[in-house]
CSV table of C-alpha atoms in Angstrom, one decimal:
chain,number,residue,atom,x,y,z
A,15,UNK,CA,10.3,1.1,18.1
A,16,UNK,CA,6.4,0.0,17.8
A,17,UNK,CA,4.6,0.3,14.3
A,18,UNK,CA,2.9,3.6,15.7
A,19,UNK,CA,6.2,5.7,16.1
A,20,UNK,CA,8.0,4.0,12.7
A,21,UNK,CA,4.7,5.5,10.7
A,22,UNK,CA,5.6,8.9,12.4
A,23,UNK,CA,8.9,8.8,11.7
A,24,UNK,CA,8.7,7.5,8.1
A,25,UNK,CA,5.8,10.2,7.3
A,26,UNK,CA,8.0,13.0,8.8
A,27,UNK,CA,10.7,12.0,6.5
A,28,UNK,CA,8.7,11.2,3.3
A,29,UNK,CA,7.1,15.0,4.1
A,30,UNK,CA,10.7,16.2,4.2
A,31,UNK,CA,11.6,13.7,0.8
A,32,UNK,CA,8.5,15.1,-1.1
A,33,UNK,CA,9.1,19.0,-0.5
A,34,UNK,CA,12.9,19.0,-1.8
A,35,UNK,CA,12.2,16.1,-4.3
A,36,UNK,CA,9.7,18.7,-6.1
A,37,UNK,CA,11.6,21.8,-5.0
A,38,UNK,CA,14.6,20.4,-6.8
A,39,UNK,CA,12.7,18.5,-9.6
A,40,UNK,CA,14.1,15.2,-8.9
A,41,UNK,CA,11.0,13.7,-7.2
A,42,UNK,CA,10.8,12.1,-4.3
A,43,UNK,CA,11.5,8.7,-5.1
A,44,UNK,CA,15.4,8.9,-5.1
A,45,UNK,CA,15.3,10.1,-1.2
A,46,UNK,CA,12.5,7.6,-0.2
A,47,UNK,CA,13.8,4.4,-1.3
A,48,UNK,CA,17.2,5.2,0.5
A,49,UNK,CA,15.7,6.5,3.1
A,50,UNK,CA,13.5,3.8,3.4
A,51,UNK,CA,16.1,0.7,3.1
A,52,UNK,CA,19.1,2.3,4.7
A,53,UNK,CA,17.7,4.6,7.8
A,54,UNK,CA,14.9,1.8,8.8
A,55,UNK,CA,16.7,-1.6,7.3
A,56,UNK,CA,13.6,-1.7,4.9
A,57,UNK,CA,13.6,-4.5,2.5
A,58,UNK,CA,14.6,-2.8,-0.8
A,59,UNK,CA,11.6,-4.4,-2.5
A,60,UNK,CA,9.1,-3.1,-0.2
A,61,UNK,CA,11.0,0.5,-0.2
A,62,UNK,CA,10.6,0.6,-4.0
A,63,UNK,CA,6.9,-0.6,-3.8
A,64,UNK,CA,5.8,2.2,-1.4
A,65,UNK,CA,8.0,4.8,-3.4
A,66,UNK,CA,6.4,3.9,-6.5
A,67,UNK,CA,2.8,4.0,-5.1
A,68,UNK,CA,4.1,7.4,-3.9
A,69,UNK,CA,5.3,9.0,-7.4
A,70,UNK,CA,2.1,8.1,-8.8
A,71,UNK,CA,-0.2,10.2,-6.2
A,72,UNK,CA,2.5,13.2,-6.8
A,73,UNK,CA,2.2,12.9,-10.4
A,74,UNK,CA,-1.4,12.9,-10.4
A,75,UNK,CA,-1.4,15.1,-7.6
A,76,UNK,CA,0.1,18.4,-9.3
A,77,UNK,CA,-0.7,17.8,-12.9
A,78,UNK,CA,-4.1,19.7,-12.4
A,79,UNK,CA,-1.7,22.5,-11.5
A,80,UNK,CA,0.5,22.2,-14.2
A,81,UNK,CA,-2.4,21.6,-16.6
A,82,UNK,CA,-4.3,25.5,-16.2
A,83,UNK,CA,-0.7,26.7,-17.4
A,84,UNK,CA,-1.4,25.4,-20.9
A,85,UNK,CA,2.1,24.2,-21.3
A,86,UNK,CA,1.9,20.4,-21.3
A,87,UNK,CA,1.7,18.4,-24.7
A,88,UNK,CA,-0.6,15.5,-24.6
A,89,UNK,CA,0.6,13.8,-27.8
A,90,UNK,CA,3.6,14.3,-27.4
A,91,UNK,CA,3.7,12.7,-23.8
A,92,UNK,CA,0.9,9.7,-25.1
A,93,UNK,CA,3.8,8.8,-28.2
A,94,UNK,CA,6.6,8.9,-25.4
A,95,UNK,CA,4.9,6.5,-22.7
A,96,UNK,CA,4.3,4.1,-25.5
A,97,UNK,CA,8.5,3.3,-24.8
A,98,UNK,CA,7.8,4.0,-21.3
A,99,UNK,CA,4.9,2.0,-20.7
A,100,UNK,CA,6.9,-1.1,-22.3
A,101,UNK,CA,10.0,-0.3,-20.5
A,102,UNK,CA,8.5,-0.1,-17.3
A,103,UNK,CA,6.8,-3.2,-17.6
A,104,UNK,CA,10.0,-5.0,-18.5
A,105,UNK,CA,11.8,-3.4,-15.2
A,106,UNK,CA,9.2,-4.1,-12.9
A,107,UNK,CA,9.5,-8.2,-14.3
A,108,UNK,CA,13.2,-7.7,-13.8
A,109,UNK,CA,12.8,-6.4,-10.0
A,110,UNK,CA,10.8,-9.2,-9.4
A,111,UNK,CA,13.8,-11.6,-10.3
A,112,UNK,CA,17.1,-9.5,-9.5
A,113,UNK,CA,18.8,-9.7,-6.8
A,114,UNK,CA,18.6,-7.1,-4.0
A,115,UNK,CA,22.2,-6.7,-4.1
A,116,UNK,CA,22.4,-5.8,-7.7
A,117,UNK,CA,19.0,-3.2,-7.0
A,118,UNK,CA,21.0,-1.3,-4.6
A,119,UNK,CA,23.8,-1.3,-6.6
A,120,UNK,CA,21.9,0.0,-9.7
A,121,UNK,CA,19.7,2.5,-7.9
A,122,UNK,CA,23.1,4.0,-6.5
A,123,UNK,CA,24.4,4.7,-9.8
A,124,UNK,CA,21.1,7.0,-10.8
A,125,UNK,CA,21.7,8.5,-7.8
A,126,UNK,CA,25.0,9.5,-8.6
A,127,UNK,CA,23.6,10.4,-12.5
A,128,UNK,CA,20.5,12.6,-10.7
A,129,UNK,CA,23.4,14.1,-8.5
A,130,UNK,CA,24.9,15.3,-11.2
A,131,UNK,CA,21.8,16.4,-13.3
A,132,UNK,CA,20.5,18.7,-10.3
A,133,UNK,CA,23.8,20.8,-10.0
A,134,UNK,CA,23.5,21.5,-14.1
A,135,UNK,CA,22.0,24.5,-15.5
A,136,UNK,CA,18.7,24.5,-16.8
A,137,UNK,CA,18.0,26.2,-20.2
A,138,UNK,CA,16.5,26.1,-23.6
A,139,UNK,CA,18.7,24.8,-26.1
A,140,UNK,CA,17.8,27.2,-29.2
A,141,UNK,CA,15.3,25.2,-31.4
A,142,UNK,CA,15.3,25.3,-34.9
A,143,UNK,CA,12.3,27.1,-37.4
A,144,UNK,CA,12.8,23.9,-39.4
A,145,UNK,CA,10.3,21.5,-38.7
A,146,UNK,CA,11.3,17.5,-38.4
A,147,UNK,CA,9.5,15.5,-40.7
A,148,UNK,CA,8.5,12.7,-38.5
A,149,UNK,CA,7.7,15.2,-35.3
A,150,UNK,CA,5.1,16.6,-38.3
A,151,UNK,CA,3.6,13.5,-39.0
A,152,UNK,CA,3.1,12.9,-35.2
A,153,UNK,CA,1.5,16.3,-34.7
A,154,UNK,CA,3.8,17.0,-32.1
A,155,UNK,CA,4.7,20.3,-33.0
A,156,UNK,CA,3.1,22.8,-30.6
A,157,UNK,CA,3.0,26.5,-29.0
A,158,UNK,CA,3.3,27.1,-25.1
A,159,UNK,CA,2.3,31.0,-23.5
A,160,UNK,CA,5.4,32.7,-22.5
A,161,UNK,CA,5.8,36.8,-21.2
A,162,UNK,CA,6.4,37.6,-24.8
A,163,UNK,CA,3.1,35.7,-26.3
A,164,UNK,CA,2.6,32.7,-28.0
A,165,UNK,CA,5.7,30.6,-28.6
A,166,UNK,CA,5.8,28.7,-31.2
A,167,UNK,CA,8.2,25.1,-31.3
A,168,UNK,CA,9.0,22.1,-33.2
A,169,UNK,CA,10.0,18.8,-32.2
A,170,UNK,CA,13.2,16.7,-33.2
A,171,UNK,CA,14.8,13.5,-32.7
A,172,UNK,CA,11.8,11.3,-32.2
A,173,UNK,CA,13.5,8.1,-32.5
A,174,UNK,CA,16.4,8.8,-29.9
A,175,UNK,CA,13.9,10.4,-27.9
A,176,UNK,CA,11.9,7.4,-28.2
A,177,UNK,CA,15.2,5.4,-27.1
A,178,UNK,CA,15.8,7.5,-23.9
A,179,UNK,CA,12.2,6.9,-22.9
A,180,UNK,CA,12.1,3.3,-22.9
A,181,UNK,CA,15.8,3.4,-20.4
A,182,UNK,CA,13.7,5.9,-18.2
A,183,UNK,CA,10.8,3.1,-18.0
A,184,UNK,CA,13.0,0.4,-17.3
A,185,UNK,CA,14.4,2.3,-14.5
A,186,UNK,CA,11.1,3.5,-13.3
A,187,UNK,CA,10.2,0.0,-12.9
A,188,UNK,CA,13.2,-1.6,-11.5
A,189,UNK,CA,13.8,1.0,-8.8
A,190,UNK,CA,10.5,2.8,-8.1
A,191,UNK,CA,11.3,6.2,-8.9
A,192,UNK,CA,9.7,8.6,-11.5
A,193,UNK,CA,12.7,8.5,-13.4
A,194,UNK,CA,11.8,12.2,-14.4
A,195,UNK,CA,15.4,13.6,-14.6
A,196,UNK,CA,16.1,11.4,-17.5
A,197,UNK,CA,12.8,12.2,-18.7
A,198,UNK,CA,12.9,15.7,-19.1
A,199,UNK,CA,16.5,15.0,-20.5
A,200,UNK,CA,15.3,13.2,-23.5
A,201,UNK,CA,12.6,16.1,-24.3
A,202,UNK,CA,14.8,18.8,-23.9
A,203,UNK,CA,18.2,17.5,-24.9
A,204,UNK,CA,17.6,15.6,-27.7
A,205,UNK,CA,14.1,16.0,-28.8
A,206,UNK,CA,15.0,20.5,-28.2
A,207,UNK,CA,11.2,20.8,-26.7
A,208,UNK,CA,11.7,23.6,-24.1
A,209,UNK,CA,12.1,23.3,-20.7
A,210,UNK,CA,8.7,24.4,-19.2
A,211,UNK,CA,7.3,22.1,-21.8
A,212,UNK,CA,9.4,19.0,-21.0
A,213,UNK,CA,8.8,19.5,-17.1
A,214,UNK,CA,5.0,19.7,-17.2
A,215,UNK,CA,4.7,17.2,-20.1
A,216,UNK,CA,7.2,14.7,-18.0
A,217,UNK,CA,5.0,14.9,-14.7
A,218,UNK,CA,2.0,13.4,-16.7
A,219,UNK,CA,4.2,10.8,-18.2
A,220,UNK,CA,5.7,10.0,-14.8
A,221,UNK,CA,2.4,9.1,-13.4
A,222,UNK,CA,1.7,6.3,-16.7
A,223,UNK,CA,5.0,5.1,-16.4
A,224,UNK,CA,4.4,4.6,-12.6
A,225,UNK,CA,1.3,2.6,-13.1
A,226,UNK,CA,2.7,0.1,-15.6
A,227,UNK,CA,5.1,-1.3,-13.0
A,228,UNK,CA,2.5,-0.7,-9.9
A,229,UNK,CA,0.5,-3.5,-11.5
A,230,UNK,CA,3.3,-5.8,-11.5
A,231,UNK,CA,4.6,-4.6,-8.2
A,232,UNK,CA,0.8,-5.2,-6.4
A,233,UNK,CA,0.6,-8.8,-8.2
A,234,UNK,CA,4.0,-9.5,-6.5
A,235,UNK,CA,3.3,-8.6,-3.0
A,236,UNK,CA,6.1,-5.5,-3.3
A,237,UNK,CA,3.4,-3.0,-1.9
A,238,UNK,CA,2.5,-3.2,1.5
A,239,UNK,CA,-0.2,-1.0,3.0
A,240,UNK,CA,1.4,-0.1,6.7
A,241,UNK,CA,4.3,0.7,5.1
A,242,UNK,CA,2.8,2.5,1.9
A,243,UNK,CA,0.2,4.3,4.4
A,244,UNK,CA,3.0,7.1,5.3
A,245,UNK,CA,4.7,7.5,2.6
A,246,UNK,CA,2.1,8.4,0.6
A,247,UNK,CA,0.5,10.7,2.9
A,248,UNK,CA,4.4,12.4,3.3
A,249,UNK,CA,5.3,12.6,0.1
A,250,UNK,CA,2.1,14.8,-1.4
A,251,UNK,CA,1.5,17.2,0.6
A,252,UNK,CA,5.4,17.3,0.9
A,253,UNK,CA,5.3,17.8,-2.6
A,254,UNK,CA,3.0,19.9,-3.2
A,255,UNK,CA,4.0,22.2,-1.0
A,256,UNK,CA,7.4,21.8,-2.2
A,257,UNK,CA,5.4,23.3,-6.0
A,258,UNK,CA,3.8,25.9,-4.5
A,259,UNK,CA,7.6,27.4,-2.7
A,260,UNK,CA,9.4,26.9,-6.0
A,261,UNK,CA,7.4,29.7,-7.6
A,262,UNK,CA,9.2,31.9,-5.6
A,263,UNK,CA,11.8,30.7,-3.8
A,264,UNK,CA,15.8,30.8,-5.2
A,265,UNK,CA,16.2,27.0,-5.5
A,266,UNK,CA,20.0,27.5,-6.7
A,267,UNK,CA,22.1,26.9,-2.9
A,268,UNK,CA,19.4,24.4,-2.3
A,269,UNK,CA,20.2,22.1,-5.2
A,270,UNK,CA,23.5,22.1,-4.8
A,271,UNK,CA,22.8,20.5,-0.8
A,272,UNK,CA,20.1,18.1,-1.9
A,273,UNK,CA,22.8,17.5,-5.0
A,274,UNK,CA,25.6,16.6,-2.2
A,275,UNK,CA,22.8,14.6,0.4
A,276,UNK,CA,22.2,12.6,-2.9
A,277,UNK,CA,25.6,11.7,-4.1
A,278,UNK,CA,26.0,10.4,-0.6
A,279,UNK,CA,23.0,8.7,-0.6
A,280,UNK,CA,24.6,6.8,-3.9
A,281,UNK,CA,27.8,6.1,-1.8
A,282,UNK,CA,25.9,4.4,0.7
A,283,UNK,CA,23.8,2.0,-1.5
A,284,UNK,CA,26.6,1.4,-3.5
A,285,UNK,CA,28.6,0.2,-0.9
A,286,UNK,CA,25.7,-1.6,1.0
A,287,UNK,CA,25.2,-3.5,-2.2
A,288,UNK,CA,28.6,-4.6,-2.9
A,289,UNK,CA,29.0,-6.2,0.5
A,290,UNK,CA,25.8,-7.5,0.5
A,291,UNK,CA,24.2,-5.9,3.2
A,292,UNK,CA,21.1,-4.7,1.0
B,3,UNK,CA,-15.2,24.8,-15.4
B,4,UNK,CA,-13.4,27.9,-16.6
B,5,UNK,CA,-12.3,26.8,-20.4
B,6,UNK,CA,-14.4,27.8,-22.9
B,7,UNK,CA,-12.7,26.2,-26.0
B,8,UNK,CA,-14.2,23.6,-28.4
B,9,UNK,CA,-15.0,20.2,-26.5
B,10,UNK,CA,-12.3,17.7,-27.1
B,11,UNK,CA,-9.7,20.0,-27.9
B,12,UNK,CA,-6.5,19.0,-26.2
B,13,UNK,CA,-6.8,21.3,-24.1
B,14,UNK,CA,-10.1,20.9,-22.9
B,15,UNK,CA,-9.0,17.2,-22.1
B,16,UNK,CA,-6.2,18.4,-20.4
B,17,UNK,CA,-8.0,20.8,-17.9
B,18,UNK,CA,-10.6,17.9,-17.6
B,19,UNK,CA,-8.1,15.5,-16.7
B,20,UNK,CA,-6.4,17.7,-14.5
B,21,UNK,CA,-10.0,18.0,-12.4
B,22,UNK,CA,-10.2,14.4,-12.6
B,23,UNK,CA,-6.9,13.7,-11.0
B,24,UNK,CA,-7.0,15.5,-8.1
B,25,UNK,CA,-10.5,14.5,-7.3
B,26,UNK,CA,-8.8,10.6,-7.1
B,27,UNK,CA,-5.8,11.9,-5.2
B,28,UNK,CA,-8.2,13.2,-2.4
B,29,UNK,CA,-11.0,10.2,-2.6
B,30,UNK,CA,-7.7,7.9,-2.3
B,31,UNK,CA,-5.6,9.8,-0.1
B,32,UNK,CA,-9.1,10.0,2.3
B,33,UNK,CA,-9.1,6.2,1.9
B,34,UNK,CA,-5.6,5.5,3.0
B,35,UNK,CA,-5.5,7.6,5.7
B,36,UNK,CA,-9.1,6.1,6.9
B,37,UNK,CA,-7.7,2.8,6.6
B,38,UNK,CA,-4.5,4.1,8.4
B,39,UNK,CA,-6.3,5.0,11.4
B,40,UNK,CA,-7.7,2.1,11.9
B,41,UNK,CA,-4.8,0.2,11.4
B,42,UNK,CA,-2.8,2.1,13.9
B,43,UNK,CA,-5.5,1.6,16.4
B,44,UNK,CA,-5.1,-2.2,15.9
B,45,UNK,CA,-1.4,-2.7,15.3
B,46,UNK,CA,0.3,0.6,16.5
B,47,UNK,CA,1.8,-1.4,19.4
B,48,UNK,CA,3.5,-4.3,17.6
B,49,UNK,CA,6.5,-4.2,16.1
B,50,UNK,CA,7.3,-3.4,11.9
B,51,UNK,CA,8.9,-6.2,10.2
B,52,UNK,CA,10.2,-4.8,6.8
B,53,UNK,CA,13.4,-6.5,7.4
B,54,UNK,CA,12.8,-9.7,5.2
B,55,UNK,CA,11.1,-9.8,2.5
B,56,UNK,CA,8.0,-12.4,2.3
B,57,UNK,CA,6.1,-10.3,-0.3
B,58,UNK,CA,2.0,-9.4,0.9
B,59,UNK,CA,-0.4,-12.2,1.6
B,60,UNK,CA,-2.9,-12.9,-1.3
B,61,UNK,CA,-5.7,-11.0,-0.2
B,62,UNK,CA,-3.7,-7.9,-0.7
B,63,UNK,CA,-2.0,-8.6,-4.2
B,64,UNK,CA,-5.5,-8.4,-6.4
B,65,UNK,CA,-8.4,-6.4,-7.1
B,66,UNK,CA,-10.6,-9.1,-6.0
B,67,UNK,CA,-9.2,-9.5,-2.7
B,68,UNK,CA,-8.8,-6.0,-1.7
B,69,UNK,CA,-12.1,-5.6,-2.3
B,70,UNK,CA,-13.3,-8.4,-0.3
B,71,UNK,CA,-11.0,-7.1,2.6
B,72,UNK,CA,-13.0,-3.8,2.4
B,73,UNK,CA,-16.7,-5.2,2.6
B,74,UNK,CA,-15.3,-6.9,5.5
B,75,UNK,CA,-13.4,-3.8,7.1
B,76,UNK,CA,-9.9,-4.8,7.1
B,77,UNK,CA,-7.7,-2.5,8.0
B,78,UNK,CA,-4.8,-3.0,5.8
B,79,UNK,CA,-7.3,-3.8,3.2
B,80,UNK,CA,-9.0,-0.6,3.4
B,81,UNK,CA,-5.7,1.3,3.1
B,82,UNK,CA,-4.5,-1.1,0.5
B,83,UNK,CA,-7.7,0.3,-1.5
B,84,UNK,CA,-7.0,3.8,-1.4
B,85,UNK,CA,-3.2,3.1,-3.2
B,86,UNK,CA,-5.5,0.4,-5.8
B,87,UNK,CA,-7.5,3.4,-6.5
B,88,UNK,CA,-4.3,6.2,-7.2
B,89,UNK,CA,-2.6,2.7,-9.5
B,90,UNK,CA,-5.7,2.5,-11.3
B,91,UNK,CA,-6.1,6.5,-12.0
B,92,UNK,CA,-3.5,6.8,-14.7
B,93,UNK,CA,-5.1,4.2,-16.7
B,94,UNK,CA,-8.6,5.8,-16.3
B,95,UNK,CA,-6.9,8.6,-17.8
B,96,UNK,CA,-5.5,7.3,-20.4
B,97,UNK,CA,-9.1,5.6,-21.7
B,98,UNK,CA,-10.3,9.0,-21.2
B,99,UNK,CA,-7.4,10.1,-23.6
B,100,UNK,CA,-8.2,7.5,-26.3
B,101,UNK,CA,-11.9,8.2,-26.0
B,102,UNK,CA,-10.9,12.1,-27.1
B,103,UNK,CA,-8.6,10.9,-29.6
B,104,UNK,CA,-11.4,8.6,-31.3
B,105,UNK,CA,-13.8,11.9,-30.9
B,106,UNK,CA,-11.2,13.6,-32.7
B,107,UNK,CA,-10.7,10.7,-35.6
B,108,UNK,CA,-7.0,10.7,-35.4
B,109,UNK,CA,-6.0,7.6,-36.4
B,110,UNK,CA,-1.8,7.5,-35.0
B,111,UNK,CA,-3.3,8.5,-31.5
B,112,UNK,CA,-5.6,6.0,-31.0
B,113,UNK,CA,-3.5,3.5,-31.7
B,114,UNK,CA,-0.5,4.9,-29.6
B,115,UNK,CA,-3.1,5.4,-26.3
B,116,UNK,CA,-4.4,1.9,-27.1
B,117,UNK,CA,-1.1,0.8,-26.6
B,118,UNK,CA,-0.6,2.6,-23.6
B,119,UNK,CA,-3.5,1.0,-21.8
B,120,UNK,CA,-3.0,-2.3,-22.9
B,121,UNK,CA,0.8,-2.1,-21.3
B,122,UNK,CA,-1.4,-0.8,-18.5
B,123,UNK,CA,-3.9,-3.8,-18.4
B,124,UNK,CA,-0.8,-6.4,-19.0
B,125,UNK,CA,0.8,-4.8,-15.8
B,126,UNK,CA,-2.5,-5.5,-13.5
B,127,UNK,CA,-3.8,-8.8,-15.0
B,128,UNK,CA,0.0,-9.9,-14.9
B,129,UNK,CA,-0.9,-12.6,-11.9
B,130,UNK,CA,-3.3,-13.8,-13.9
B,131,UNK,CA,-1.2,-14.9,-16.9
């Protein structure tokens, strides 16, 4: 295989990674970097390089869609990447230093968490009227347009929220992904911001987080431009295509395959980490 | 621009952002795939070497030598450009951000996007330390 048809074939499969990461919400990042390493014996470093590089230009691709909706919060995503920023600093310092092994190991073991997130229901845990004292003090609190008007909502658990984020940066940095499962996990779990709120206020964060560890990643060699080159331009139009479907389409037989393609993906790195073969 | 509300609300930033952003995406997605062309033309016959990893020459790991690479017309320069530019966006956002937030005199926000951006400046001036 010659460099011209491993850019095809790597483009063709970052489009295909970057329509069902955003049709699913998982991003594309957890089906590049195996896709990368395992199908093409890519080193993992370089895989998580060009998949990082990629979640950045989706992030930043889509938010100006997300952004006419009116339902991201700005301060509440600037508070939150102060733990991501941080934590995806320290990842990115810790890929540079762990071994391959362990990285495949690791990045299975999301996989296996994101498997598991994508086959779970998605909805609003009911909020409280009572406002949290800190989440005041931050001006956090906000309203978001839904059918019946303006919603009003109030932000809790700041500090646990706070704690999430900083695991979600880490792991953004040491593996390359968006990390926007556990993301949106911490807003709407724990913090009870709702769901529409989390998602778009998560893509902006995932796009910060990204770029924390990307300067890290470039001062490292980890990001190579032949190999970067298609995945980038796979993964957003991919992506945003993959945006544009989920307003209509019924995602729920769909999660549940990209939920089983995943949890095999996990097997795989797993296994190839624990005999040392990644 | 289609908002009308007061300048430097948040969400006039947001819709202002959001313009921003995927203005970069297409300048740096044009420059990639420029650069991409090119590079195929030169090297679309050799073989990929991924397998080990020797990490990028140091042309390609700074802003100085990426630059350099493009006056020059380097292929893999010119496409390594193009990702620079989508790394660099988030933090040009964020200044943006904390410029609204010091227009707006809130005191907790500039200091939490002045954070931000200096995790973001650590991260790129890392080879330097």
């Amino acid at each position: 295989m010659n460099i011209l048809e491993f850019t095809l074939l790597i483009w063709l499969g970052s489009l295909v990674a970057g329509f069902l990461g955003s049709l699913t919400g998982l991003g594309g990042g957890v089906v590049i970097v195996p896709l990368l390493a395992l199908a093409f014996g890519v080193d993992i470093r370089y895989a998580i390089g060009a998949s990082l590089v990629s979640v950045i230009a989706t992030s930043a691709g889509s938010a100006s869609a997300y952004v006419k909706e009116g339902f991201s919060n700005i301060r509440i995503g600037v508070f939150l990447e102060i733990a991501t920023t941080i934590g995806a600093l320290f990842g990115a310092f810790l890929a540079a230093r762990a071994h391959t092994s362990l990285l495949a190991v690791i990045f299975g073991l999301v996989l296996v968490h994101s498997s598991y997130l994508s086959l779970r229901p998605r909805r609003d845990l009911p909020g409280t009227d009572r406002p949290d004292r800190l989440a005041s003090r931050l001006r956090m609190n906000g309203s978001y347009p839904t059918p019946e008007g303006i919603q009003q909502y109030y932000v809790h658990s700041v500090p646990a929220g706070f704690g999430l984020m900083f695991t979600a940066g880490t792991l953004s940095g040491l593996l390359g992904i968006g990390s926007g499962a556990i993301k949106v996990l911490a807003m709407d779990r724990f913090m009870r911001i709702p769901f529409k709120v989390s998602t778009t206020t998560s893509n902006f964060m995932i796009g910060v987080t990204a770029a924390a560890s990307a300067g890290v990643y470039l001062t490292r060699g980890f990001i190579d431009p032949g190999l970067s080159m298609p995945v980038i331009l796979g993964v957003l139009p991919g992506s945003l295509l993959g945006a544009h479907v989920l307003v209509k389409a019924k995602t729920a037989i769909l999660r549940i395959v990209f939920s089983i393609i995943i949890f095999l993906l996990a097997i795989e790195m797993i296994y190839n980490g624990l005999t040392g073969r990644i | 621009m289609a908002y009308r509300g007061a300048r430097w609300s948040d969400r006039w930033v947001a819709i202002v952002v959001g313009y921003f952003l995927r203005t970069g995406v297409i300048v740096s997605a044009a420059c990639v795939f420029a650069g991409g062309v090119f590079y195929l033309m030169k090297y679309g016959a050799g073989l990929p070497d991924y397998k080990v990893f020797t990490g990028e020459p140091a042309d390609l790991r700074g802003l100085h030598g990426i630059w350099k690479d493009v006056l020059s017309l380097h292929s893999r320069g010119m496409i390594q450009f193009g990702l620079l530019l989508l790394m660099l966006m988030p933090g040009a956002w964020i200044s943006f951000l904390f410029f609204s937030f010091v227009m707006q005199k809130d005191r907790t926000y500039i200091i939490a996007s002045a954070i931000v951006l200096g995790a973001l400046i650590f991260s790129f001036a890392g080879g330097y330390l």
